[in-house]
mmCIF file of C-alpha atoms in Angstrom:
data_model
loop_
_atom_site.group_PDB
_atom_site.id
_atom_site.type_symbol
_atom_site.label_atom_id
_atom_site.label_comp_id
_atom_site.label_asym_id
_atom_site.label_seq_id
_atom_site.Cartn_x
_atom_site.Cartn_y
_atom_site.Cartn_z
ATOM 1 C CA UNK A 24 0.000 0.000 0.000
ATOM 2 C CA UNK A 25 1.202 3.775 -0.065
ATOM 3 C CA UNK A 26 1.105 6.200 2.205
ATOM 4 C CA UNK A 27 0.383 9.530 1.083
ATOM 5 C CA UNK A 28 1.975 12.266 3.380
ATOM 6 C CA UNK A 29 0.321 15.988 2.934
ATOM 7 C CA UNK A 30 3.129 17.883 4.590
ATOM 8 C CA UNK A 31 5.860 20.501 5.383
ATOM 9 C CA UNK A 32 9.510 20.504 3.455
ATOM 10 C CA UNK A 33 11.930 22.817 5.497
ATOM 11 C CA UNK A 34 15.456 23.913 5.033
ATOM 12 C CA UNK A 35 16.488 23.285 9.124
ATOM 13 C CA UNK A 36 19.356 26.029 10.464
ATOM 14 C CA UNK A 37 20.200 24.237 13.542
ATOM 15 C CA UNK A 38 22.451 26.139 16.225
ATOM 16 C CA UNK A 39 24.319 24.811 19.110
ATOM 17 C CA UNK A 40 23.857 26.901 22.428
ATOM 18 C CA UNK A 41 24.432 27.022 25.620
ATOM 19 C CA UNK A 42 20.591 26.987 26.873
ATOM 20 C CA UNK A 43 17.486 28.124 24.805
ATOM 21 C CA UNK A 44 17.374 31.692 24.742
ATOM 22 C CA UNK A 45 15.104 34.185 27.349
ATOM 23 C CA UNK A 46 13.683 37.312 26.220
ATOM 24 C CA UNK A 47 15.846 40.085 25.448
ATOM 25 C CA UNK A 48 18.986 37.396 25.621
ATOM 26 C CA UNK A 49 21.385 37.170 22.905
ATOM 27 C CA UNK A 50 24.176 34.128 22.486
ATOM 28 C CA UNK A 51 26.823 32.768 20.864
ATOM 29 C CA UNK A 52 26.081 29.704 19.041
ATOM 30 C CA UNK A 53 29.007 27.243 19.276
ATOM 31 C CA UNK A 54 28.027 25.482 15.683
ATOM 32 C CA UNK A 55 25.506 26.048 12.940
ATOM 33 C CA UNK A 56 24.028 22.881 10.382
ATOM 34 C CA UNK A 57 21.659 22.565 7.427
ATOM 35 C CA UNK A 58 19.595 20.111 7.338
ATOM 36 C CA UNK A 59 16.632 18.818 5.609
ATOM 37 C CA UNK A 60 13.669 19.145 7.759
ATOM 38 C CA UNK A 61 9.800 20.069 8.384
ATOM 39 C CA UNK A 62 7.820 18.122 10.126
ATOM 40 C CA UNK A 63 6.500 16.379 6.886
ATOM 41 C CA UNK A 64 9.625 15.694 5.245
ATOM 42 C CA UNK A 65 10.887 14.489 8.839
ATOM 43 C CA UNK A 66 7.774 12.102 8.738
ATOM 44 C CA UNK A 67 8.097 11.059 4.976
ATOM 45 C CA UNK A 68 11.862 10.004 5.476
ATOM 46 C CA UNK A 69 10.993 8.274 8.695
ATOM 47 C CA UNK A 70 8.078 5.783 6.537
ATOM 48 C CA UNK A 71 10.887 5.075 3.839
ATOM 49 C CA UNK A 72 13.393 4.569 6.153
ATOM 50 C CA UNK A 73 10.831 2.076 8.237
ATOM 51 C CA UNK A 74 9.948 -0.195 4.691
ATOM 52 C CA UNK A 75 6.695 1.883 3.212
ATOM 53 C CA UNK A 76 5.982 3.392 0.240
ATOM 54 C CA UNK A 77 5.451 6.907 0.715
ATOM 55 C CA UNK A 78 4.613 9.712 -1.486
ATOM 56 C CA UNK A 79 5.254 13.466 -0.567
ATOM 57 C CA UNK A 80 2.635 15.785 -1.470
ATOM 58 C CA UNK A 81 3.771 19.677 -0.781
ATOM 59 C CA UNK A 82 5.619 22.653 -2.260
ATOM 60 C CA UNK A 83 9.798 24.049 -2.248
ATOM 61 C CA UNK A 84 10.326 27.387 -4.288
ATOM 62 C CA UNK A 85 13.265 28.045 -7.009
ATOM 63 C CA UNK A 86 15.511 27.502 -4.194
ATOM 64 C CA UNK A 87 14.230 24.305 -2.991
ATOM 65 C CA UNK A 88 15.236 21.786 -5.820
ATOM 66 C CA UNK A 89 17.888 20.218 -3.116
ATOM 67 C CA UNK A 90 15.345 19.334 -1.008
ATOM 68 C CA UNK A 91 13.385 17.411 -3.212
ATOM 69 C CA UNK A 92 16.567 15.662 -4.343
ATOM 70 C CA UNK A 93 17.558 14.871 -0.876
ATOM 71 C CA UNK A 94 14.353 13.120 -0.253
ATOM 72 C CA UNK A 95 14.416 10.980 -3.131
ATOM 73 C CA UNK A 96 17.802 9.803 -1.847
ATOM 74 C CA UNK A 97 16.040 8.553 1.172
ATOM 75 C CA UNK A 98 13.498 6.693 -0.727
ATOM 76 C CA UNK A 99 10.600 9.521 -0.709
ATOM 77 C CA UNK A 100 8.602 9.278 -4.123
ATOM 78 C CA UNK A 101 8.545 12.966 -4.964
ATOM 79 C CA UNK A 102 6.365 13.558 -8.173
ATOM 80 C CA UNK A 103 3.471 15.449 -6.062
ATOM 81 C CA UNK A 104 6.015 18.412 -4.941
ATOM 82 C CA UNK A 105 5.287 21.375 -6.822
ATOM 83 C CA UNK A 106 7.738 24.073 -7.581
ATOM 84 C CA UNK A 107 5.998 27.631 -6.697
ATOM 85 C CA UNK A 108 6.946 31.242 -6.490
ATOM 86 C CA UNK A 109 7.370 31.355 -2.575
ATOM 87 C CA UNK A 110 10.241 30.706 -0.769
ATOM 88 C CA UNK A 111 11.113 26.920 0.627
ATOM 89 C CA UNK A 112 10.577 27.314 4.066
ATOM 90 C CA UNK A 113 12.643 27.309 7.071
ATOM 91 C CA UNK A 114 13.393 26.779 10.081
ATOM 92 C CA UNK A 115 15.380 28.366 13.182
ATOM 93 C CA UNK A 116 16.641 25.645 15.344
ATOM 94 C CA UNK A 117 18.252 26.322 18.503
ATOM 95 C CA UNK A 118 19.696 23.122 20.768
ATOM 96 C CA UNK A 119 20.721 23.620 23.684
ATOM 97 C CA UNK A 120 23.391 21.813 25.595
ATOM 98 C CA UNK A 121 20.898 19.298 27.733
ATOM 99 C CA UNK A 122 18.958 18.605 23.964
ATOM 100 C CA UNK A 123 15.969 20.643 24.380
ATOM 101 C CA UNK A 124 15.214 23.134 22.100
ATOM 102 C CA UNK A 125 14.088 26.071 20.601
ATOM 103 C CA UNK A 126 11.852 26.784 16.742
ATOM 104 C CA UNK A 127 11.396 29.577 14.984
ATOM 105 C CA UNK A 128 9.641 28.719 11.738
ATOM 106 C CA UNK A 129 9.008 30.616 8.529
ATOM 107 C CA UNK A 130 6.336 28.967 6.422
ATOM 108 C CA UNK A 131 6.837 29.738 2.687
ATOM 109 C CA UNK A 132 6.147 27.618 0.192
ATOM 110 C CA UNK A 133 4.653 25.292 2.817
ATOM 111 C CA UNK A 134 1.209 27.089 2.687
ATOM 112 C CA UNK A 135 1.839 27.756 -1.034
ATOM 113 C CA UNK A 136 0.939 24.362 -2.182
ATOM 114 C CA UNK A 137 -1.917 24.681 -4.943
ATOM 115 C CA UNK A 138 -5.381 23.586 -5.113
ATOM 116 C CA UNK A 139 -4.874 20.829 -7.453
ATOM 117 C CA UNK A 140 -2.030 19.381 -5.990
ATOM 118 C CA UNK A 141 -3.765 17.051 -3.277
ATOM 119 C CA UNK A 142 -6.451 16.303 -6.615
ATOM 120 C CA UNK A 143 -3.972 15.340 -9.041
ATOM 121 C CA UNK A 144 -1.692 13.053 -6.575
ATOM 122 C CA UNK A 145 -4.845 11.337 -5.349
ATOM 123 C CA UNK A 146 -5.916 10.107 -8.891
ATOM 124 C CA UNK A 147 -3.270 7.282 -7.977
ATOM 125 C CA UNK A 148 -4.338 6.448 -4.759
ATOM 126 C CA UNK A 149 -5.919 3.115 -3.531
ATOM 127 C CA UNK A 150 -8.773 2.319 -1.325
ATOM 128 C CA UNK A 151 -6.370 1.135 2.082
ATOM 129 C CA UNK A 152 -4.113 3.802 1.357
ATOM 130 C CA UNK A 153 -3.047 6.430 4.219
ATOM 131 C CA UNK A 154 -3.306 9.604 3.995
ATOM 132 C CA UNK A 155 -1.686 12.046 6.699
ATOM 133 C CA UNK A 156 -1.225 15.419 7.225
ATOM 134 C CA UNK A 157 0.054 17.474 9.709
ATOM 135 C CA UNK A 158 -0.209 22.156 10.430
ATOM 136 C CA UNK A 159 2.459 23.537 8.483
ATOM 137 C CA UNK A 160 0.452 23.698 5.684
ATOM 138 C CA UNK A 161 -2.263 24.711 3.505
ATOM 139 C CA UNK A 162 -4.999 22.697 1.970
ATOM 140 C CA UNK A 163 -5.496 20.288 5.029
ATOM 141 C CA UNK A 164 -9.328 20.246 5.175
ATOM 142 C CA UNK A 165 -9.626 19.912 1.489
ATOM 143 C CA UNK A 166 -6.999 16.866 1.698
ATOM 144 C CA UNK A 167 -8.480 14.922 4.438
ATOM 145 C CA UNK A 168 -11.989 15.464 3.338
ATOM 146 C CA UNK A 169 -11.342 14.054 -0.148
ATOM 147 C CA UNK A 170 -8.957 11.125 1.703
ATOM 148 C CA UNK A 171 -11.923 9.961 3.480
ATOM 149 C CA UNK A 172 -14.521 10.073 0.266
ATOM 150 C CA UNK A 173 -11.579 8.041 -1.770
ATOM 151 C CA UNK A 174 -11.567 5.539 0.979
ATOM 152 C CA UNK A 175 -8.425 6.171 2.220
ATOM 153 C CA UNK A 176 -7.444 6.033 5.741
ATOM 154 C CA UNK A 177 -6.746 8.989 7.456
ATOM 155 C CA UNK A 178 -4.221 10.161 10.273
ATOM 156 C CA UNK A 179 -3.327 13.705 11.476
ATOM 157 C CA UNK A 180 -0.580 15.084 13.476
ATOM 158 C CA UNK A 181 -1.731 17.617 15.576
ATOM 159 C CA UNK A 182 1.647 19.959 15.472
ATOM 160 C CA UNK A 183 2.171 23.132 15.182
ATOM 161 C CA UNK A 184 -0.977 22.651 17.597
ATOM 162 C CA UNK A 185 -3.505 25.179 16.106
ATOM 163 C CA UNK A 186 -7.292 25.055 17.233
ATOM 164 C CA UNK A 187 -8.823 26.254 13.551
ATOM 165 C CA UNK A 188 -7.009 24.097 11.466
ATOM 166 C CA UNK A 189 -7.129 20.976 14.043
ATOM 167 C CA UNK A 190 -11.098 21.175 14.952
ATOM 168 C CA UNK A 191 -12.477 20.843 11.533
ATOM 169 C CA UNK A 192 -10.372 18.138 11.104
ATOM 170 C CA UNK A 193 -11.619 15.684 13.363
ATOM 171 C CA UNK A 194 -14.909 14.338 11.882
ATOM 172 C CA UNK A 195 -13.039 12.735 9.189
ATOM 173 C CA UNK A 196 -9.598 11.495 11.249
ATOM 174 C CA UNK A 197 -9.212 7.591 11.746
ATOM 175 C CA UNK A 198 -5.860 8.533 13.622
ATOM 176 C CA UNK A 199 -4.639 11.114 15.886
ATOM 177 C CA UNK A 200 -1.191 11.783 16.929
ATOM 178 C CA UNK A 201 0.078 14.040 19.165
ATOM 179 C CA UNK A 202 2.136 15.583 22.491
ATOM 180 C CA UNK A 203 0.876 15.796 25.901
ATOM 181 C CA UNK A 204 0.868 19.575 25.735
ATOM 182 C CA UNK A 205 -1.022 19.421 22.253
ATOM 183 C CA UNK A 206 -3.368 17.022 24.138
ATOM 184 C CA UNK A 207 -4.405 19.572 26.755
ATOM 185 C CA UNK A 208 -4.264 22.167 24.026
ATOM 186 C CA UNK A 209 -7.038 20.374 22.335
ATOM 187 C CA UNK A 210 -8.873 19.758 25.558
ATOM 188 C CA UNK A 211 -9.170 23.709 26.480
ATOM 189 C CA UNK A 212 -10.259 24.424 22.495
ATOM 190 C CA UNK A 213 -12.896 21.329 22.193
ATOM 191 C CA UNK A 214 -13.431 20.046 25.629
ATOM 192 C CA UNK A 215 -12.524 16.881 24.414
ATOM 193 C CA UNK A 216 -9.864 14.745 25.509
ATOM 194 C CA UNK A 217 -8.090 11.140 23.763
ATOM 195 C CA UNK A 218 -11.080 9.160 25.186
ATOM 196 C CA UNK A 219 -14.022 11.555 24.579
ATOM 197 C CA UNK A 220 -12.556 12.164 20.812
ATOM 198 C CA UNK A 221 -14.934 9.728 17.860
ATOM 199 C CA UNK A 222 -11.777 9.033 16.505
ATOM 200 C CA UNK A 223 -10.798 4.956 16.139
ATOM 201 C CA UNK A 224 -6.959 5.559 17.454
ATOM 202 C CA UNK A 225 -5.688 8.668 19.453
ATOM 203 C CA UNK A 226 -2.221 8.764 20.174
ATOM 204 C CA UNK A 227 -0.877 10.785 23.099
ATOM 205 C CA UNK A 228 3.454 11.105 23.531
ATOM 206 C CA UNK A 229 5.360 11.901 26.494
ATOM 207 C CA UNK A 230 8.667 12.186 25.418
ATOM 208 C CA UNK A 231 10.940 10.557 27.735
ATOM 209 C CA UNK A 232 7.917 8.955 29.767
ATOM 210 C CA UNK A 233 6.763 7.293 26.348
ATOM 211 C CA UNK A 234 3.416 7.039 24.983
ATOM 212 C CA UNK A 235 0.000 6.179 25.466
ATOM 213 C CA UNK A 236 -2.326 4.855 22.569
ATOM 214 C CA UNK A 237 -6.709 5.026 23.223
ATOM 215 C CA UNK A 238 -8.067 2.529 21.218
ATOM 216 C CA UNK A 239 -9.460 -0.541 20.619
ATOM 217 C CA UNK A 240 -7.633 -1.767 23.794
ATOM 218 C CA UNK A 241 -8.678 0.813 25.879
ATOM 219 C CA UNK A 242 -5.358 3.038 27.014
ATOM 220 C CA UNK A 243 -2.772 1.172 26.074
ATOM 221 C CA UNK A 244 0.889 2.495 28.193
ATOM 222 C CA UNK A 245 3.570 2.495 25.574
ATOM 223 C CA UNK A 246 7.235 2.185 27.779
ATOM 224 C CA UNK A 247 9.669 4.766 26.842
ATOM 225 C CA UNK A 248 12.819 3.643 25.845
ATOM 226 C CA UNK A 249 15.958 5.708 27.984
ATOM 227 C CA UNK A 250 18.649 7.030 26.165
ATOM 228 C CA UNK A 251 21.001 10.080 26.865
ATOM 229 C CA UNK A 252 19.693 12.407 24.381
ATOM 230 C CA UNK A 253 21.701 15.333 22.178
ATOM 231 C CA UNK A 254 19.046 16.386 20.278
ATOM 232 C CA UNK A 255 14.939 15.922 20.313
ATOM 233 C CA UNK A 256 14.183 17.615 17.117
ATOM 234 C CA UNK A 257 12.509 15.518 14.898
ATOM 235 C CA UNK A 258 11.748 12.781 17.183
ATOM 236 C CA UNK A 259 8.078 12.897 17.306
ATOM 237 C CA UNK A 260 8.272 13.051 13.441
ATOM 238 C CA UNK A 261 10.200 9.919 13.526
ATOM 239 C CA UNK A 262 7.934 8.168 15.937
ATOM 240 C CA UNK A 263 4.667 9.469 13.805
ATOM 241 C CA UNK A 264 6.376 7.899 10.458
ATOM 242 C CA UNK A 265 7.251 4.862 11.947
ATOM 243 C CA UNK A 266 3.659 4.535 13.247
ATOM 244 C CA UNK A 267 2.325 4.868 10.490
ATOM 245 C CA UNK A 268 4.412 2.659 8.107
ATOM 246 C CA UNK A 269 4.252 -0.599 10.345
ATOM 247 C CA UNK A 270 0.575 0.303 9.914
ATOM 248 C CA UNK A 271 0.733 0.665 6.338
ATOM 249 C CA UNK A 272 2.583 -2.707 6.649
ATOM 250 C CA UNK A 273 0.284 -4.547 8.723
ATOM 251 C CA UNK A 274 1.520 -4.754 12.487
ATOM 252 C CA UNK A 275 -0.648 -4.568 14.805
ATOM 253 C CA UNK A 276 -0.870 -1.235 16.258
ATOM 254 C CA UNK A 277 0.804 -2.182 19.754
ATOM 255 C CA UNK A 278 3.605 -3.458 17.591
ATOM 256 C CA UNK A 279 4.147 -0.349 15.244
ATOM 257 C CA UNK A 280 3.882 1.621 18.373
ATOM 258 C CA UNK A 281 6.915 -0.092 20.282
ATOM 259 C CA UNK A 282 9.068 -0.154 16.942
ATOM 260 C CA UNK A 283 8.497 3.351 16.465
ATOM 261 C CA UNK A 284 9.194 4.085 20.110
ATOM 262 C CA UNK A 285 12.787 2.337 19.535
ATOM 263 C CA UNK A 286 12.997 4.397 16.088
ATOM 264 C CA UNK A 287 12.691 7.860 18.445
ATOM 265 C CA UNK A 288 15.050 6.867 21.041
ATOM 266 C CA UNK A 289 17.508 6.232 18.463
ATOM 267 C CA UNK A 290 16.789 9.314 17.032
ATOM 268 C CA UNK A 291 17.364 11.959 19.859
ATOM 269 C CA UNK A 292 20.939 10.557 20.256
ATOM 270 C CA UNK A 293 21.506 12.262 16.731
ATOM 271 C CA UNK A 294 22.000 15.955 16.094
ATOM 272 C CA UNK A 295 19.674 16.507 12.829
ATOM 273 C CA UNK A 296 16.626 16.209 11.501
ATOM 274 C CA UNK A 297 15.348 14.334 8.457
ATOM 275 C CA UNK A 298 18.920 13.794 7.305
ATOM 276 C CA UNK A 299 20.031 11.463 10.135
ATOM 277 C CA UNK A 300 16.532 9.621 10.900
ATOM 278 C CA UNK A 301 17.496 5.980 11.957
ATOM 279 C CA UNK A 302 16.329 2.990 9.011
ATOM 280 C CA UNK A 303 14.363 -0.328 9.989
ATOM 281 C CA UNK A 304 17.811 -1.936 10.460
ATOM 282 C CA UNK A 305 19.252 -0.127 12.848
ATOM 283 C CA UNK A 306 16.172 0.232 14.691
ATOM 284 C CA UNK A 307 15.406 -3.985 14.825
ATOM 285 C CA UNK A 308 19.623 -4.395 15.800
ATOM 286 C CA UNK A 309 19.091 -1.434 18.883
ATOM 287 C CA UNK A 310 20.724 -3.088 22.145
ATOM 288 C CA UNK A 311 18.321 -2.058 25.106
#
């Protein structure tokens, strides 16, 4: 089957500081990297790199040709990415010395996409197929809407939490990912939380306390895996993508969840993004 990923391609400008800057507080950064990233890029790497066929749907301006050659490299099938106007977007990371850290995001050509886009890439889909989409860009609503009608299934990432594009979503989500603070995010805009939600499987991750999945099961405690970490960006991209390909593949859900739990632990060792996201082998050959 395919999964068909509606999401964000960033050029990543990751800084190394000291701690993440306060208000008014200026640093020196000890070491700056480019990297692929966005959290849809992140997430399309992390399903190639975990056995799936996935297929990019988005948007990179003149300057963004690298990107989409960088994710065909990882296995991304790229023909949906349109080349507009705008800017590729980008991103402002700052890590700080104990791995938390710090985004500033400019959104570009990652709420440029045009209307046909979703349309034209869909034509190809399959009744089975995934579809998933997360807020960094445009056309989510239309996407998920005609997802649903095509007899796709549908999943959502809840990040950049944002309460107008994330409520109109939810009539037509069979999967919801997302953070603990996203979680009570949702719960102040909807009154809802993962068990009052009519959605089939509601994901809800802790970081370094792991994750908990509401479904068929009831809540199902997901044990973290503990590392030292360098670096948490991109980890809860990882984790989604991973998810969702071992779905795609056809582990049970309890499964994809604990390989895609190792997949994230791996990851936050790594300073990166997309770029350094861990494949299915070194994930199944992880020593706990």
């Amino acid at each position: 089957m395919t999964i068909w990923n509606l999401g964000g391609i960033n050029a990543d400008y990751v800084y190394s500081v000291p701690h993440i800057p306060a208000p008014g507080e200026t640093l020196d950064g000890s070491n700056r990297q480019v990297y692929l990233g966005g959290k849809g890029a992140n997430m399309s790497v992390a399903a190639a790199r975990a056995g799936t066929h996935i297929r990019h749907i988005g948007a990179v301006g003149p300057d963004g040709r690298w990107a989409v050659d960088r994710l065909m490299e990882y296995g991304v099938d790229t023909r949906a990415i349109a080349q507009v106007d705008t800017e590729t977007a980008h991103a402002l990371i700052f890590v700080a010395n104990d791995g938390e850290n710090g985004i500033v995001v400019y959104p570009g050509a990652n709420r440029a996409i045009p209307d046909d886009t979703i349309k034209e890439a869909l034509t190809q889909a399959e009744t089975g197929d995934w579809f998933v989409t997360q807020n960094e860009v445009n056309l989510q609503l239309e996407g998920v809407k005609l997802a649903q009608k095509m007899g796709l299934k549908v999943a959502y990432a809840a990040a950049p939490f944002d309460a107008k594009a994330t409520k109109p979503l939810l009539p037509f989500l069979d999967f919801l990912i997302l953070n603990e603070i996203e979680a009570k995010q949702l719960k102040a805009a909807t009154g809802q939380g993962p068990t009052d939600l009519d959605v089939a499987d509601v994901i809800v991750t802790k970081g370094a306390d792991g994750a908990t999945w509401y479904g068929t099961e009831g809540p199902v405690r997901i044990d973290p895996i503990y590392v030292e970490p360098v670096d948490t960006t991109g980890a809860g991209d990882t984790f989604t993508g991973y998810v969702l390909a071992g779905l795609d593949r056809g582990q049970p859900m309890r499964q994809a969840l604990e390989v895609a739990t190792k997949a994230a632990a791996i990851m936050v060792t790594r300073h990166g993004t997309a770029d350094v996201i861990p494949d299915l082998s070194e994930v199944r050959n992880l020593s706990l």
